Amino acid sequence: MSKYTMISPEVPNVPWQDKPANLVGAPIWRYDENPIIGRNPLEGVARIFNSAVMPYGDEFIGVFRGEQTNGIPYIYLGHSKDGINWTFETEKIPFVDEEGNSFMPKYAYDPRLVKVEDAYYIIWCQDFYGASIGIAKTTDFKTFVRLENPFIPFNRNAVLFPRKINGNYVMLSRPSDSGHTPFGDIFLSESPDLVYWGKHRHVMGRNDKWWQSLKIGGGAAPIETSEGWLLFYHGVTGTCNGYVYSIGGAILDIDNPSKVKYRCENFLLTPEEWYEERGFVPNVCFPCATIHDSKTGKIALYYGAADSYVGLAFTNLDEIIDYIKDHSVVTEEDTEIGIR
Ligand code: BMA
């Protein structure tokens, strides 16, 4: 009998591997055949990483950050029967404007994919006179219509919630600078129509835990649960050899998700395998999506590894929620100035 419930569809074919018996104290475990996407996955694309996937019919679909051999990142569509073996469309996702004219960004990276009601939304980072958030809508994965840019530059790491809350769409994002951004907190914005965004709130900040002391950013689309919104995010620290990206977890209030109910002081996953420690940018675990099954509570977490590969890890709802609650420390950084 599960302790907690997920409020989302059943996905009986969720990718899964049982927890290794010798793994003690860790709430998340890696797929033993990681990475699931290796180098040069597609002609003209040197690396795929930081990508988002979801169930689609009886199979899976995804939006993939492909680093082209000319160095420019773009988003490619991918398909999979099992969520592990992926085939990619060779052409970049063909974005259009509302009139159907081609409307391609200069570059596009770190896509997220979220279904809200009957539509699928791709949210990514692009150039709008500086790094900022792009968003497009599709209902058939054939036509991808770009919507208004939600925010002015600079902003990265945006992800939509999978349903409206109090009648509004809700997006997490991380305002940033034009470079490698040595700071940053997670903010939340609301919109009635995906055109006008406002009611901006601070959700949570970097803090005194070394692994998330420099900046944090939204990761996978939050999962609706009986305890609140389960959020996997990334936390960054600076070392004398550069940034280290780990995966963290928090639970946000279900009706007022700018309120942090629990926030785990321990990282959930940090670079330690060769494909996380070694690559184009070493020491990066960058979560972008989950596939989860409400019947069993199984969660498959997809993350970019070392800006070179896609990794897959697993947990289950009861275990991850208990772990976050058992190690929760919510501080001043997780409130809005003047609001407790
Ligand atoms: C961030 C983003 C991510 C990347 C990370 C580590 O600023 O650009 O796409 O994974 O840096 O290089």
XYZ file of C-alpha atoms and ligand atoms in Angstrom:
352
model
C 0.000 0.000 0.000
C 1.483 3.329 -1.051
C 1.788 6.090 1.507
C 1.501 8.891 -1.038
C -0.316 9.254 -4.341
C 0.499 10.831 -7.678
C -2.239 12.724 -9.416
C -1.346 11.913 -13.012
C -2.087 9.242 -15.618
C -0.958 5.645 -15.337
C 2.052 4.804 -17.497
C 2.395 1.014 -17.200
C 5.424 0.895 -19.511
C 7.407 3.479 -17.520
C 11.119 2.597 -17.920
C 12.228 0.837 -14.765
C 14.939 -1.034 -12.954
C 14.740 -2.136 -9.323
C 16.970 -0.512 -6.746
C 20.275 -2.359 -6.327
C 20.238 -4.195 -2.996
C 23.613 -2.780 -1.996
C 22.630 0.845 -2.463
C 21.954 2.128 1.015
C 20.823 5.610 1.974
C 20.471 6.937 -1.576
C 16.919 7.643 -2.772
C 17.759 7.593 -6.498
C 19.598 4.943 -8.483
C 21.053 5.034 -11.975
C 20.128 2.836 -14.926
C 22.933 0.316 -15.155
C 23.325 0.800 -18.908
C 23.733 4.562 -18.770
C 24.245 6.669 -20.724
C 21.183 5.933 -22.836
C 22.267 8.360 -25.581
C 25.928 8.463 -26.550
C 28.083 10.697 -28.713
C 27.345 11.541 -32.375
C 23.749 10.278 -32.178
C 22.682 11.916 -35.404
C 24.382 13.160 -38.533
C 25.580 16.711 -37.874
C 24.906 16.427 -34.135
C 27.870 15.770 -31.865
C 26.063 15.407 -28.541
C 22.545 15.107 -27.180
C 21.918 16.004 -23.517
C 19.594 18.114 -21.309
C 16.475 16.741 -22.985
C 12.852 16.142 -22.059
C 10.582 13.191 -22.744
C 7.028 12.108 -22.017
C 4.501 9.376 -22.772
C 2.699 9.704 -26.095
C 0.095 7.103 -26.960
C 1.563 3.752 -25.964
C 5.076 4.991 -26.635
C 7.266 7.951 -25.747
C 8.203 11.212 -27.402
C 10.851 13.759 -26.564
C 12.523 17.041 -27.375
C 16.283 16.745 -27.449
C 19.029 19.284 -27.168
C 21.339 18.442 -30.055
C 24.677 20.201 -30.214
C 25.328 20.514 -33.941
C 28.802 20.011 -35.309
C 28.893 23.748 -36.053
C 28.559 24.311 -32.285
C 25.018 25.692 -32.351
C 22.467 23.929 -30.126
C 19.064 23.106 -31.505
C 16.019 21.001 -30.592
C 15.212 17.728 -32.320
C 12.214 15.467 -31.925
C 12.773 11.875 -30.837
C 10.617 8.745 -30.543
C 10.943 5.632 -28.438
C 8.954 2.479 -27.742
C 10.575 1.847 -24.351
C 11.825 5.267 -23.179
C 15.413 4.005 -23.385
C 16.227 3.440 -27.060
C 15.532 6.595 -29.030
C 15.425 7.472 -32.717
C 15.671 11.084 -33.760
C 14.181 13.099 -36.555
C 17.020 14.421 -38.674
C 15.493 17.868 -39.237
C 15.336 20.473 -36.481
C 11.895 21.097 -35.017
C 10.294 23.475 -37.568
C 8.878 26.281 -35.463
C 6.333 28.606 -37.062
C 4.541 31.770 -36.005
C 0.785 32.004 -35.544
C 0.344 32.598 -39.305
C 2.298 29.485 -40.170
C 5.468 31.256 -41.353
C 8.801 29.737 -40.428
C 10.050 31.244 -37.163
C 13.272 29.561 -36.172
C 15.272 30.730 -33.169
C 18.989 31.424 -33.659
C 19.726 28.666 -31.197
C 17.658 26.581 -28.817
C 18.731 24.594 -25.782
C 17.652 22.859 -22.568
C 14.110 22.090 -23.769
C 11.335 20.944 -21.472
C 8.144 19.256 -22.674
C 4.924 19.588 -20.704
C 1.326 18.651 -21.431
C -1.303 21.042 -20.107
C -4.889 20.087 -20.890
C -4.966 19.051 -24.566
C -1.757 20.704 -25.746
C 1.949 20.030 -25.478
C 4.351 22.869 -24.758
C 8.056 23.044 -25.477
C 9.892 25.539 -23.320
C 13.545 26.267 -24.038
C 16.336 28.804 -23.852
C 16.935 30.951 -26.938
C 18.352 34.258 -28.053
C 15.991 37.200 -27.687
C 18.723 39.823 -27.649
C 20.207 37.758 -24.847
C 19.406 34.380 -23.353
C 15.706 34.152 -22.636
C 12.813 31.722 -22.643
C 11.053 30.498 -25.772
C 7.772 28.596 -25.762
C 5.875 26.774 -28.500
C 2.670 24.777 -28.630
C 1.831 21.630 -30.525
C -1.102 19.278 -30.500
C 0.184 16.778 -33.062
C 4.019 17.031 -32.950
C 3.906 18.142 -36.568
C 3.089 21.827 -36.273
C 4.920 23.785 -33.592
C 3.574 27.293 -33.103
C 5.700 29.715 -31.162
C 3.907 31.788 -28.565
C 4.871 35.175 -27.164
C 8.196 35.189 -25.339
C 7.156 35.031 -21.700
C 10.024 37.026 -20.230
C 12.610 39.599 -21.223
C 16.298 38.583 -21.090
C 18.130 37.233 -19.266
C 16.382 34.106 -18.096
C 16.979 30.352 -18.354
C 15.684 27.030 -17.067
C 11.982 27.512 -17.464
C 9.425 24.778 -16.933
C 5.624 24.834 -16.929
C 3.467 23.113 -14.340
C 1.379 20.331 -15.927
C -1.917 21.975 -15.065
C -3.355 25.399 -14.380
C -3.378 26.424 -10.745
C -6.151 28.746 -9.569
C -7.092 29.270 -13.224
C -3.624 30.312 -14.432
C -0.731 28.657 -16.225
C 2.285 28.603 -13.926
C 5.932 28.666 -14.938
C 9.146 28.351 -12.963
C 12.196 30.153 -14.294
C 15.612 31.393 -13.302
C 16.493 35.005 -14.127
C 20.174 35.110 -15.039
C 22.878 37.094 -16.821
C 24.360 36.866 -20.296
C 27.227 34.595 -19.307
C 27.640 31.561 -17.125
C 25.601 33.216 -14.353
C 27.315 32.795 -10.980
C 24.025 33.389 -9.111
C 20.354 32.582 -9.339
C 17.153 31.520 -7.628
C 13.946 29.872 -8.815
C 11.015 32.228 -9.439
C 7.402 31.552 -10.391
C 5.158 33.499 -12.778
C 1.497 33.092 -13.695
C -0.433 33.721 -16.880
C -4.146 33.471 -17.738
C -3.450 33.030 -21.469
C 0.269 32.202 -22.021
C 0.670 35.749 -23.341
C 0.729 37.983 -20.280
C 2.888 36.827 -17.401
C 2.829 38.313 -13.920
C 2.250 37.686 -10.201
C 5.972 36.916 -10.032
C 7.028 35.184 -6.841
C 10.288 33.998 -5.398
C 10.123 30.245 -4.793
C 13.485 29.243 -3.414
C 17.084 30.355 -3.402
C 20.620 29.053 -3.441
C 21.648 28.390 0.115
C 24.496 27.478 2.435
C 24.614 23.817 1.323
C 27.738 23.616 -0.815
C 26.124 21.733 -3.680
C 23.531 24.455 -4.254
C 25.407 27.487 -2.959
C 25.886 29.295 -6.290
C 22.612 28.920 -8.178
C 19.621 26.674 -8.602
C 17.235 26.156 -11.518
C 14.015 24.333 -12.271
C 14.403 20.861 -13.706
C 11.670 18.398 -14.578
C 8.046 19.501 -14.738
C 6.681 19.259 -11.175
C 4.776 16.060 -10.370
C 1.421 16.495 -8.636
C 1.267 14.379 -5.461
C -0.792 14.106 -2.302
C 2.013 15.974 -0.458
C 2.340 18.813 -2.967
C 4.302 19.410 -6.180
C 7.376 17.225 -6.290
C 10.164 19.189 -7.972
C 13.499 17.845 -9.171
C 15.816 20.788 -9.806
C 19.510 21.436 -10.291
C 21.832 22.995 -7.734
C 25.255 24.373 -8.621
C 28.418 24.969 -6.690
C 31.643 26.625 -7.810
C 34.950 24.878 -7.329
C 38.470 25.905 -8.316
C 37.885 23.708 -11.377
C 34.504 25.081 -12.396
C 30.845 24.476 -11.676
C 29.383 21.210 -10.384
C 25.703 20.484 -11.134
C 23.794 18.164 -8.787
C 20.132 17.160 -8.618
C 18.024 18.366 -5.696
C 14.438 17.820 -4.596
C 11.689 19.922 -3.013
C 7.957 19.781 -2.443
C 5.895 22.883 -3.170
C 2.448 23.734 -1.858
C -0.240 22.370 -4.154
C -2.401 25.521 -4.344
C 0.322 28.083 -3.785
C 3.465 26.584 -5.326
C 5.664 29.570 -4.530
C 5.534 28.207 -0.987
C 8.167 25.572 -0.238
C 6.847 22.851 2.084
C 9.951 20.670 2.149
C 13.384 21.073 0.648
C 15.989 18.375 0.878
C 19.311 19.565 2.262
C 21.165 16.647 0.636
C 21.645 16.344 -3.088
C 19.698 13.456 -4.580
C 22.287 12.725 -7.267
C 25.701 14.273 -7.865
C 28.298 13.555 -10.568
C 30.189 10.377 -9.800
C 29.972 8.128 -12.869
C 32.372 8.542 -15.805
C 29.666 9.930 -18.073
C 28.767 12.590 -15.497
C 32.318 13.512 -14.539
C 33.909 13.389 -17.965
C 32.675 15.130 -21.084
C 32.328 18.446 -22.832
C 31.522 20.120 -19.486
C 32.596 17.812 -16.659
C 30.575 17.281 -13.495
C 27.065 18.025 -14.692
C 23.841 16.217 -13.784
C 21.052 18.346 -15.251
C 17.490 17.004 -14.780
C 14.918 17.930 -17.438
C 12.073 15.412 -17.287
C 10.422 12.487 -15.579
C 8.177 9.717 -16.796
C 6.061 8.527 -13.884
C 3.346 5.994 -13.271
C 0.638 6.907 -10.774
C -0.359 3.279 -10.224
C 3.008 2.022 -8.988
C 4.662 5.319 -8.005
C 7.615 4.527 -10.271
C 9.550 7.581 -11.449
C 12.143 7.577 -14.248
C 14.264 10.716 -14.180
C 16.064 11.920 -17.324
C 19.110 14.120 -16.946
C 21.867 15.565 -19.067
C 25.303 14.271 -18.111
C 28.468 16.343 -18.594
C 26.822 18.258 -21.483
C 27.535 15.127 -23.522
C 25.050 12.346 -22.776
C 21.564 11.555 -21.495
C 21.377 9.600 -18.258
C 18.416 7.828 -16.717
C 17.801 7.256 -13.012
C 14.963 5.821 -10.955
C 13.142 6.362 -7.716
C 9.668 5.766 -6.405
C 7.186 8.170 -4.942
C 7.105 6.933 -1.336
C 10.866 6.689 -1.104
C 11.653 10.084 -2.594
C 8.983 11.947 -0.648
C 10.048 10.369 2.624
C 13.685 11.138 1.875
C 12.936 14.794 1.082
C 10.770 15.137 4.201
C 13.293 13.388 6.434
C 16.080 15.706 5.268
C 14.089 18.870 4.834
C 15.458 22.245 5.828
C 13.367 25.234 4.736
C 15.022 28.577 5.416
C 14.628 32.306 4.791
C 15.960 31.713 1.248
C 12.783 29.798 0.502
C 10.423 32.665 1.218
C 9.574 35.917 -0.458
C 10.885 39.119 1.116
C 8.343 40.215 3.687
C 6.232 37.058 3.362
C 6.644 34.091 5.652
C 24.103 25.948 -17.989
C 23.309 25.589 -19.225
C 23.180 24.091 -19.341
C 24.480 23.367 -19.135
C 25.187 23.880 -17.898
C 26.559 23.263 -17.724
O 24.360 27.338 -17.943
O 23.965 26.089 -20.360
O 22.732 23.807 -20.624
O 24.231 21.996 -18.978
O 25.333 25.275 -17.980
O 27.400 23.589 -18.783
